[in-house]
Amino acid sequence: MKFNNILITGGAGFIGSNLIRYIFEKTDFTGRIINLDKLTYAGNPLNIVDIEQKEHGKRYFFEHGDICDYDNDVRIFKQYDVDAIIHLAAESHVDRSIIGPGEFIRTNINGTFALLEACCSVWKDRKDVRFHHVSTDEVFGSLGAVGYFTETTAYDPRSPYSSSKASSDHLVRAYFHTYGLPITLTNCSNNYGPYQFPEKLIPVMIYNMRDRKPLPVYGDGKNIRDWLYVEDHNSAVWTVLQNGKIGESYNIGGENEWENIKLVNTLCEIFAQETGADEAEIKGLITFVKDRPGHDRRYAIDCSKLKKELDWRQSVDFNRGLRKTVRWYLDNIKWAESIRSGEYLKWIEKNYKDR
Ligand code: NAD
Ligand code: TYD
């Protein structure tokens, strides 16, 4: 289905900023994108400054606001004649959810609820519209050594983050079944690539290698994640938005399982090759630290439904994607420093206070 005015929530974050760039640069979309973002610690307008410079006020509009603000959501839907929403805004980091779950409940559950209510109030019974919800494989819980998450796997979230995402998934489905809201939903595995906030595994490791700081590996390092390049996630979301069946959910994954410790060793090797650093010295920084409470052991996605029904494929080979990612973080030290120093928060204050 074709849409004209797409509201993207969380478009200043990691996946959202890559998604906006992907839609403008890699698809035949001719309409407008409205980015609604609260600019929390994880939202950085510098992630999307290139698009802002080219398209602001023409095909790209930035709305600095909180998704939990129902009246503001309704205003945005009406003002821009929004006919589709891709909802990514969330608190997204598991470790933060363990330290302080409150904001996860507020944004991920109440925020999704406010957006669903706004859709129903503005769209009423329209069928030519869409609510696409971007979610995670973490809602399914933790796997043992064998098996995969499919779309019919029972939900078994175990962290405050995954519980809040599970709850939002349930609400989105409830609005389809109860009110007939046209929804689609995707559950994706771990993403990597440019513009990821440097608190997640891959950017933490790259910048700690650069600074010759310890590389903290939780527990025994044998937890397994299924890694997917962020642009492949976004191409899947776009595919589902165009061709997905209303009311359905689709799993997205890399079919690319790695033990954390193996991944960190590979990153050390790539880092040494790219910078000329001594590989043994970099690997010597690996430090096993206290495990994350409730640390899910293994995630692995069966994405055959998406492949069979919508003909989607991953396109970025992991070794190539990792090398590109290491290079990107090394070439964008200023971006990381603006985050670490809080400089980007001053930039937000200067550039966004009157919007
Ligand atoms: P992120 O933390 O990098 O970005 C989240 C964005 O949401 C930020 O720009 C932040 O400012 C914004 N935001 C937070 N609270 C808000 C609020 N109340 N109102 C408006 N904006 C708000 O997260 P990400 O890694 O880009 O993840 C995006 C989405 O994708 C999330 O819903 C996440 O659950 C999902 N997801 C992420 C991954 C992953 O590996 N990163 C995998 C699967 C699914
Ligand atoms: P993370 O990037 O936080 O993603 P998620 O928890 O959503 O999967 O972590 C990926 C894996 O790496 C996870 O098993 C926890 C582990 N990890 C570490 O071992 N050290 C770290 O410093 C971080 C941030 C994560």
Coordinates of C-alpha atoms and ligand atoms in Angstrom, one line a residue:
M1 CA 0.0 0.0 0.0
K2 CA 1.2 3.5 -0.8
F3 CA 1.2 6.2 1.9
N4 CA 1.7 10.0 1.7
N5 CA 2.5 11.2 5.1
I6 CA 4.4 8.9 7.4
L7 CA 4.8 9.7 11.1
I8 CA 8.0 8.0 12.4
T9 CA 8.3 8.1 16.2
G10 CA 11.8 7.9 17.7
G11 CA 13.4 9.0 14.4
A12 CA 16.4 10.6 16.1
G13 CA 17.4 7.3 17.7
F14 CA 19.6 4.5 16.2
I15 CA 17.1 2.6 14.1
G16 CA 14.8 5.5 13.4
S17 CA 17.4 7.8 12.0
N18 CA 18.7 5.0 9.7
L19 CA 15.1 4.3 8.7
I20 CA 14.4 7.9 7.6
R21 CA 17.7 7.9 5.6
Y22 CA 16.8 4.5 4.1
I23 CA 13.3 5.7 3.0
F24 CA 14.5 8.9 1.5
E25 CA 17.6 7.4 -0.2
K26 CA 16.7 3.8 -1.0
T27 CA 12.9 3.6 -1.8
D28 CA 10.5 5.2 -4.3
F29 CA 8.6 7.0 -1.5
T30 CA 7.5 10.4 -2.7
G31 CA 5.6 11.7 0.3
R32 CA 6.5 13.4 3.6
I33 CA 8.1 12.1 6.8
I34 CA 7.3 13.6 10.2
N35 CA 9.7 12.6 12.9
L36 CA 8.2 12.8 16.4
D37 CA 11.0 12.5 19.0
K38 CA 11.4 13.5 22.6
L39 CA 15.2 13.7 22.3
T40 CA 15.9 11.7 25.4
Y41 CA 19.5 10.8 26.2
A42 CA 19.3 8.3 23.2
G43 CA 17.8 10.7 20.7
N44 CA 20.3 12.8 18.9
P45 CA 19.3 15.2 16.1
L46 CA 22.9 15.0 14.8
N47 CA 22.0 11.4 13.7
I48 CA 19.7 12.9 11.1
V49 CA 21.3 16.3 10.4
D50 CA 22.0 15.4 6.7
I51 CA 18.3 14.7 6.0
E52 CA 17.3 17.8 8.0
Q53 CA 19.6 20.0 5.9
K54 CA 18.2 18.6 2.6
E55 CA 14.6 18.1 3.3
H56 CA 13.5 20.1 6.3
G57 CA 10.2 21.9 5.7
K58 CA 9.9 20.2 2.3
R59 CA 9.6 16.4 2.8
Y60 CA 10.9 16.1 6.3
F61 CA 9.4 17.7 9.5
F62 CA 10.7 17.4 13.0
E63 CA 8.4 17.5 15.9
H64 CA 10.0 17.7 19.3
G65 CA 7.5 16.0 21.7
D66 CA 6.6 13.1 23.9
I67 CA 4.5 10.3 22.4
C68 CA 2.7 10.1 25.8
D69 CA 1.1 13.5 25.1
Y70 CA -2.2 12.4 23.5
D71 CA -3.3 16.0 22.5
N72 CA 0.0 16.6 20.8
D73 CA -0.3 13.3 19.0
V74 CA -3.7 14.1 17.7
R75 CA -2.6 17.6 16.6
I76 CA 0.3 16.0 14.6
F77 CA -2.0 13.4 13.0
K78 CA -4.3 16.2 11.9
Q79 CA -1.8 18.9 10.9
Y80 CA 0.2 16.6 8.6
D81 CA -2.7 14.4 7.5
V82 CA -0.8 11.4 8.7
D83 CA -1.9 8.2 6.9
A84 CA 0.8 5.8 8.4
I85 CA 2.8 5.6 11.5
I86 CA 6.0 3.6 12.0
H87 CA 6.3 3.5 15.8
L88 CA 9.8 3.1 17.1
A89 CA 10.0 5.5 20.0
A90 CA 10.9 3.6 23.1
E91 CA 13.3 3.2 26.0
S92 CA 15.5 0.5 24.5
H93 CA 18.4 -0.5 26.8
V94 CA 18.0 -3.6 29.0
D95 CA 20.6 -2.5 31.5
R96 CA 18.8 0.8 32.1
S97 CA 15.5 -1.0 32.5
I98 CA 17.0 -3.0 35.3
I99 CA 18.2 0.1 37.1
G100 CA 15.1 2.2 36.5
P101 CA 12.0 0.5 34.9
G102 CA 9.6 3.5 35.4
E103 CA 10.4 5.3 32.2
F104 CA 10.1 2.0 30.2
I105 CA 6.6 1.5 31.5
R106 CA 5.7 5.2 30.8
T107 CA 7.1 5.5 27.2
N108 CA 6.8 1.9 25.9
I109 CA 3.3 1.1 27.3
N110 CA 1.5 4.4 28.0
G111 CA 3.2 6.1 25.0
T112 CA 2.0 3.3 22.7
F113 CA -1.4 3.5 24.2
A114 CA -1.6 7.3 23.6
L115 CA -0.6 6.8 19.9
L116 CA -3.2 4.1 19.4
E117 CA -5.9 6.3 20.9
A118 CA -4.8 9.2 18.7
C119 CA -5.0 6.9 15.6
C120 CA -8.5 5.8 16.5
S121 CA -9.8 9.2 17.3
V122 CA -8.4 10.8 14.0
W123 CA -8.7 7.9 11.6
K124 CA -12.0 6.5 12.9
D125 CA -12.9 3.6 10.6
R126 CA -10.4 4.4 7.7
K127 CA -8.9 1.3 6.2
D128 CA -6.4 3.1 3.9
V129 CA -4.1 3.8 6.9
R130 CA -1.6 1.8 9.0
F131 CA -0.1 1.5 12.4
H132 CA 3.2 -0.3 12.1
H133 CA 4.7 -1.3 15.4
V134 CA 8.5 -2.0 15.6
S135 CA 9.2 -4.5 18.3
T136 CA 11.9 -6.9 19.5
D137 CA 12.5 -10.7 19.7
E138 CA 13.2 -10.2 23.4
V139 CA 9.4 -10.5 24.0
F140 CA 9.7 -14.3 23.4
G141 CA 12.1 -14.8 26.4
S142 CA 15.2 -16.9 26.4
L143 CA 16.1 -20.0 24.3
G144 CA 18.2 -23.0 25.3
A145 CA 20.7 -24.5 22.9
V146 CA 18.2 -25.4 20.3
G147 CA 15.1 -24.0 18.7
Y148 CA 14.0 -20.7 17.2
F149 CA 11.4 -18.0 17.9
T150 CA 8.6 -18.0 15.4
E151 CA 5.6 -15.7 15.1
T152 CA 3.6 -18.2 17.2
T153 CA 6.1 -18.6 20.0
A154 CA 4.4 -17.8 23.4
Y155 CA 5.5 -14.5 24.9
D156 CA 7.8 -14.9 27.9
P157 CA 9.5 -11.6 28.5
R158 CA 12.0 -11.5 31.4
S159 CA 13.4 -8.0 31.7
P160 CA 11.5 -4.8 32.4
Y161 CA 12.4 -3.7 28.9
S162 CA 11.1 -6.8 27.1
S163 CA 8.0 -6.9 29.4
S164 CA 7.2 -3.3 28.4
K165 CA 7.6 -4.1 24.7
A166 CA 5.5 -7.3 25.1
S167 CA 2.8 -5.2 26.7
S168 CA 2.9 -2.7 23.8
D169 CA 2.7 -5.6 21.3
H170 CA -0.4 -6.9 23.1
L171 CA -2.0 -3.4 23.0
V172 CA -1.4 -3.0 19.3
R173 CA -3.0 -6.4 18.5
A174 CA -5.9 -5.6 20.8
Y175 CA -6.6 -2.4 18.8
F176 CA -6.8 -4.5 15.7
H177 CA -9.1 -7.1 17.1
T178 CA -11.3 -4.8 19.1
Y179 CA -11.4 -1.6 17.0
G180 CA -10.4 -2.8 13.6
L181 CA -7.3 -0.5 13.5
P182 CA -5.1 -1.6 10.5
I183 CA -1.9 -2.7 12.2
T184 CA 1.2 -4.7 11.3
L185 CA 3.9 -5.7 13.7
T186 CA 7.6 -6.8 13.4
N187 CA 9.8 -8.5 16.0
C188 CA 13.5 -8.1 15.2
S189 CA 16.7 -9.5 16.6
N190 CA 19.8 -7.4 17.6
N191 CA 20.7 -4.6 15.2
Y192 CA 24.1 -3.2 14.6
G193 CA 25.4 -0.4 12.4
P194 CA 26.1 3.3 12.5
Y195 CA 24.5 5.8 15.0
Q196 CA 23.9 3.2 17.8
F197 CA 24.1 4.9 21.2
P198 CA 27.5 3.9 22.7
E199 CA 26.0 1.9 25.6
K200 CA 25.2 -1.2 23.5
L201 CA 27.6 -4.1 23.0
I202 CA 29.2 -3.3 19.7
P203 CA 29.8 0.5 20.0
V204 CA 30.9 0.1 23.6
M205 CA 33.5 -2.5 22.5
I206 CA 34.8 -0.4 19.6
Y207 CA 35.3 2.8 21.7
N208 CA 36.8 1.0 24.6
M209 CA 39.3 -0.6 22.2
R210 CA 40.2 2.8 20.9
D211 CA 40.6 4.2 24.4
R212 CA 42.5 1.0 25.5
K213 CA 39.9 0.5 28.3
P214 CA 38.7 -2.9 29.6
L215 CA 36.2 -4.7 27.3
P216 CA 33.4 -5.8 29.7
V217 CA 31.9 -9.2 28.8
Y218 CA 29.0 -10.1 31.0
G219 CA 29.1 -13.5 32.8
D220 CA 30.8 -16.3 30.9
G221 CA 30.4 -14.6 27.5
K222 CA 28.4 -17.5 26.1
N223 CA 25.1 -15.7 25.7
I224 CA 24.0 -15.8 22.1
R225 CA 22.5 -13.0 20.0
D226 CA 21.3 -13.1 16.3
W227 CA 22.8 -10.0 14.7
L228 CA 21.3 -8.1 11.8
Y229 CA 22.6 -5.0 10.0
V230 CA 20.3 -2.0 10.7
E231 CA 19.6 -1.3 7.0
D232 CA 18.4 -4.9 6.6
H233 CA 16.0 -4.4 9.5
N234 CA 14.7 -1.2 7.9
S235 CA 14.3 -2.8 4.5
A236 CA 12.1 -5.5 6.2
V237 CA 10.0 -2.9 8.0
W238 CA 9.5 -1.1 4.7
T239 CA 8.6 -4.3 3.0
V240 CA 6.0 -5.1 5.7
L241 CA 4.6 -1.6 5.5
Q242 CA 4.1 -2.0 1.8
N243 CA 3.0 -5.6 1.5
G244 CA 2.4 -7.0 4.9
K245 CA -1.0 -8.5 5.7
I246 CA -3.1 -6.4 8.1
G247 CA -3.2 -7.8 11.6
E248 CA -0.1 -10.0 11.1
S249 CA 3.3 -10.0 12.7
Y250 CA 6.5 -10.9 11.1
N251 CA 9.8 -11.9 12.7
I252 CA 13.0 -10.3 11.3
G253 CA 16.4 -11.8 11.9
G254 CA 19.9 -12.2 10.7
E255 CA 20.1 -16.0 10.8
N256 CA 23.4 -15.1 12.3
E257 CA 24.0 -16.4 15.8
W258 CA 27.1 -15.4 17.7
E259 CA 28.3 -16.0 21.2
N260 CA 29.2 -12.7 22.7
I261 CA 32.8 -13.7 23.4
K262 CA 33.3 -14.9 19.9
L263 CA 31.9 -11.6 18.5
V264 CA 34.1 -9.5 20.8
N265 CA 37.2 -11.5 19.7
T266 CA 36.2 -10.9 16.0
L267 CA 35.7 -7.2 16.7
C268 CA 39.2 -7.1 18.2
E269 CA 40.7 -8.7 15.1
I270 CA 38.9 -6.2 12.8
F271 CA 39.8 -3.3 15.0
A272 CA 43.5 -4.3 14.9
Q273 CA 43.5 -4.7 11.1
E274 CA 41.8 -1.4 10.6
T275 CA 44.0 0.6 13.0
G276 CA 47.3 -1.2 12.9
A277 CA 47.0 -1.9 16.7
D278 CA 48.5 -5.0 18.2
E279 CA 45.8 -7.7 18.1
A280 CA 47.1 -9.4 21.3
E281 CA 47.1 -6.1 23.2
I282 CA 43.5 -5.4 22.1
K283 CA 42.3 -9.0 23.0
G284 CA 44.1 -8.6 26.3
L285 CA 41.6 -5.9 27.2
I286 CA 38.8 -8.5 27.4
T287 CA 37.5 -8.6 30.9
F288 CA 34.8 -10.9 32.2
V289 CA 32.5 -8.9 34.6
K290 CA 29.5 -9.7 36.8
D291 CA 26.6 -11.0 34.8
R292 CA 23.5 -9.0 34.0
P293 CA 20.6 -10.0 36.3
G294 CA 18.2 -12.3 34.4
H295 CA 20.5 -12.3 31.4
D296 CA 18.7 -14.1 28.5
R297 CA 20.8 -16.9 27.3
R298 CA 20.0 -17.2 23.6
Y299 CA 17.9 -15.4 21.0
A300 CA 17.5 -16.9 17.5
I301 CA 14.9 -15.9 15.0
D302 CA 13.0 -18.0 12.4
C303 CA 12.2 -15.4 9.8
S304 CA 11.0 -17.8 7.1
K305 CA 7.5 -16.3 7.1
L306 CA 8.9 -12.9 6.0
K307 CA 11.1 -14.5 3.4
K308 CA 8.5 -16.8 2.0
E309 CA 5.4 -14.5 2.1
L310 CA 7.1 -11.1 1.3
D311 CA 10.2 -12.2 -0.4
W312 CA 12.5 -10.3 1.9
R313 CA 16.3 -11.2 2.3
Q314 CA 19.2 -10.0 4.4
S315 CA 21.7 -8.2 2.1
V316 CA 24.7 -7.4 4.3
D317 CA 27.2 -10.2 5.1
F318 CA 28.2 -10.1 8.8
N319 CA 32.0 -9.7 8.2
R320 CA 31.5 -6.9 5.8
G321 CA 28.8 -5.3 8.0
L322 CA 31.1 -5.5 11.1
R323 CA 34.1 -4.0 9.3
K324 CA 31.9 -1.2 7.9
T325 CA 30.6 -0.6 11.4
V326 CA 34.0 -0.5 13.0
R327 CA 35.2 2.0 10.3
W328 CA 32.1 4.2 10.8
Y329 CA 32.7 4.5 14.6
L330 CA 36.4 5.2 14.1
D331 CA 35.6 7.8 11.4
N332 CA 32.9 9.5 13.6
I333 CA 34.8 10.1 16.8
K334 CA 33.4 13.6 17.0
W335 CA 29.8 12.2 17.0
A336 CA 30.8 9.9 19.9
E337 CA 32.5 12.7 21.7
S338 CA 29.5 15.0 21.4
I339 CA 27.5 12.3 23.2
R340 CA 30.1 11.6 25.8
S341 CA 30.6 15.2 26.7
G342 CA 26.9 16.0 26.6
E343 CA 27.7 18.6 23.8
Y344 CA 24.8 17.3 21.7
L345 CA 22.4 18.2 24.5
K346 CA 23.6 21.9 24.1
W347 CA 23.1 21.6 20.4
I348 CA 19.5 20.4 21.0
E349 CA 18.9 23.4 23.4
K350 CA 20.3 25.8 20.8
N351 CA 18.5 24.5 17.7
Y352 CA 15.3 23.1 19.0
K353 CA 14.1 25.3 21.8
D354 CA 11.8 27.4 19.6
R355 CA 10.2 24.6 17.7
Ligands
NAD1 P1 17.1 4.2 20.6 O1 17.2 4.1 22.1 O2 18.4 4.4 19.9 O3 16.1 5.3 20.1 C1 14.9 5.5 20.8 C2 14.4 6.9 20.3 O4 13.1 7.1 20.9 C3 15.2 8.1 20.7 O5 15.4 9.0 19.7 C4 14.4 8.7 21.9 O6 14.7 10.1 22.0 C5 13.0 8.4 21.4 N1 12.1 8.4 22.6 C6 12.2 7.8 23.8 N2 11.1 8.1 24.5 C7 10.3 8.9 23.8 C8 9.1 9.5 24.1 N3 8.4 9.3 25.3 N4 8.5 10.2 23.1 C9 9.1 10.4 21.9 N5 10.3 9.9 21.6 C10 10.9 9.1 22.6 O7 16.4 2.8 20.2 P2 16.6 1.9 18.9 O8 17.7 0.9 19.2 O9 16.7 2.8 17.7 O10 15.3 1.1 18.9 C11 14.1 1.6 18.2 C12 13.0 0.7 18.3 O11 13.3 -0.6 17.8 C13 12.6 0.4 19.8 O12 11.1 0.3 19.8 C14 13.2 -1.0 20.1 O13 12.4 -1.6 21.1 C15 13.1 -1.6 18.7 N6 14.1 -2.7 18.5 C16 15.5 -2.4 18.7 C17 16.4 -3.4 18.4 C18 17.9 -3.1 18.6 O14 18.7 -4.0 18.4 N7 18.3 -1.8 18.8 C19 16.0 -4.6 18.0 C20 14.6 -4.9 17.8 C21 13.7 -3.9 18.0
TYD2 P1 23.0 -5.3 24.2 O1 23.8 -4.6 23.1 O2 22.8 -4.5 25.5 O3 21.7 -5.8 23.6 P2 20.5 -6.8 24.2 O4 20.7 -6.8 25.7 O5 19.2 -6.0 23.9 O6 20.6 -8.1 23.6 O7 23.8 -6.6 24.6 C1 24.1 -7.6 23.7 C2 24.7 -8.8 24.4 O8 26.0 -8.4 24.9 C3 23.9 -9.2 25.7 O9 24.0 -10.6 25.8 C4 24.6 -8.5 26.8 C5 26.1 -8.4 26.4 N1 26.9 -7.3 26.8 C6 28.1 -7.5 27.3 O10 28.6 -8.6 27.5 N2 28.9 -6.4 27.7 C7 28.4 -5.1 27.5 O11 29.1 -4.1 27.9 C8 27.1 -4.9 27.0 C9 26.5 -3.5 26.8 C10 26.4 -6.0 26.6

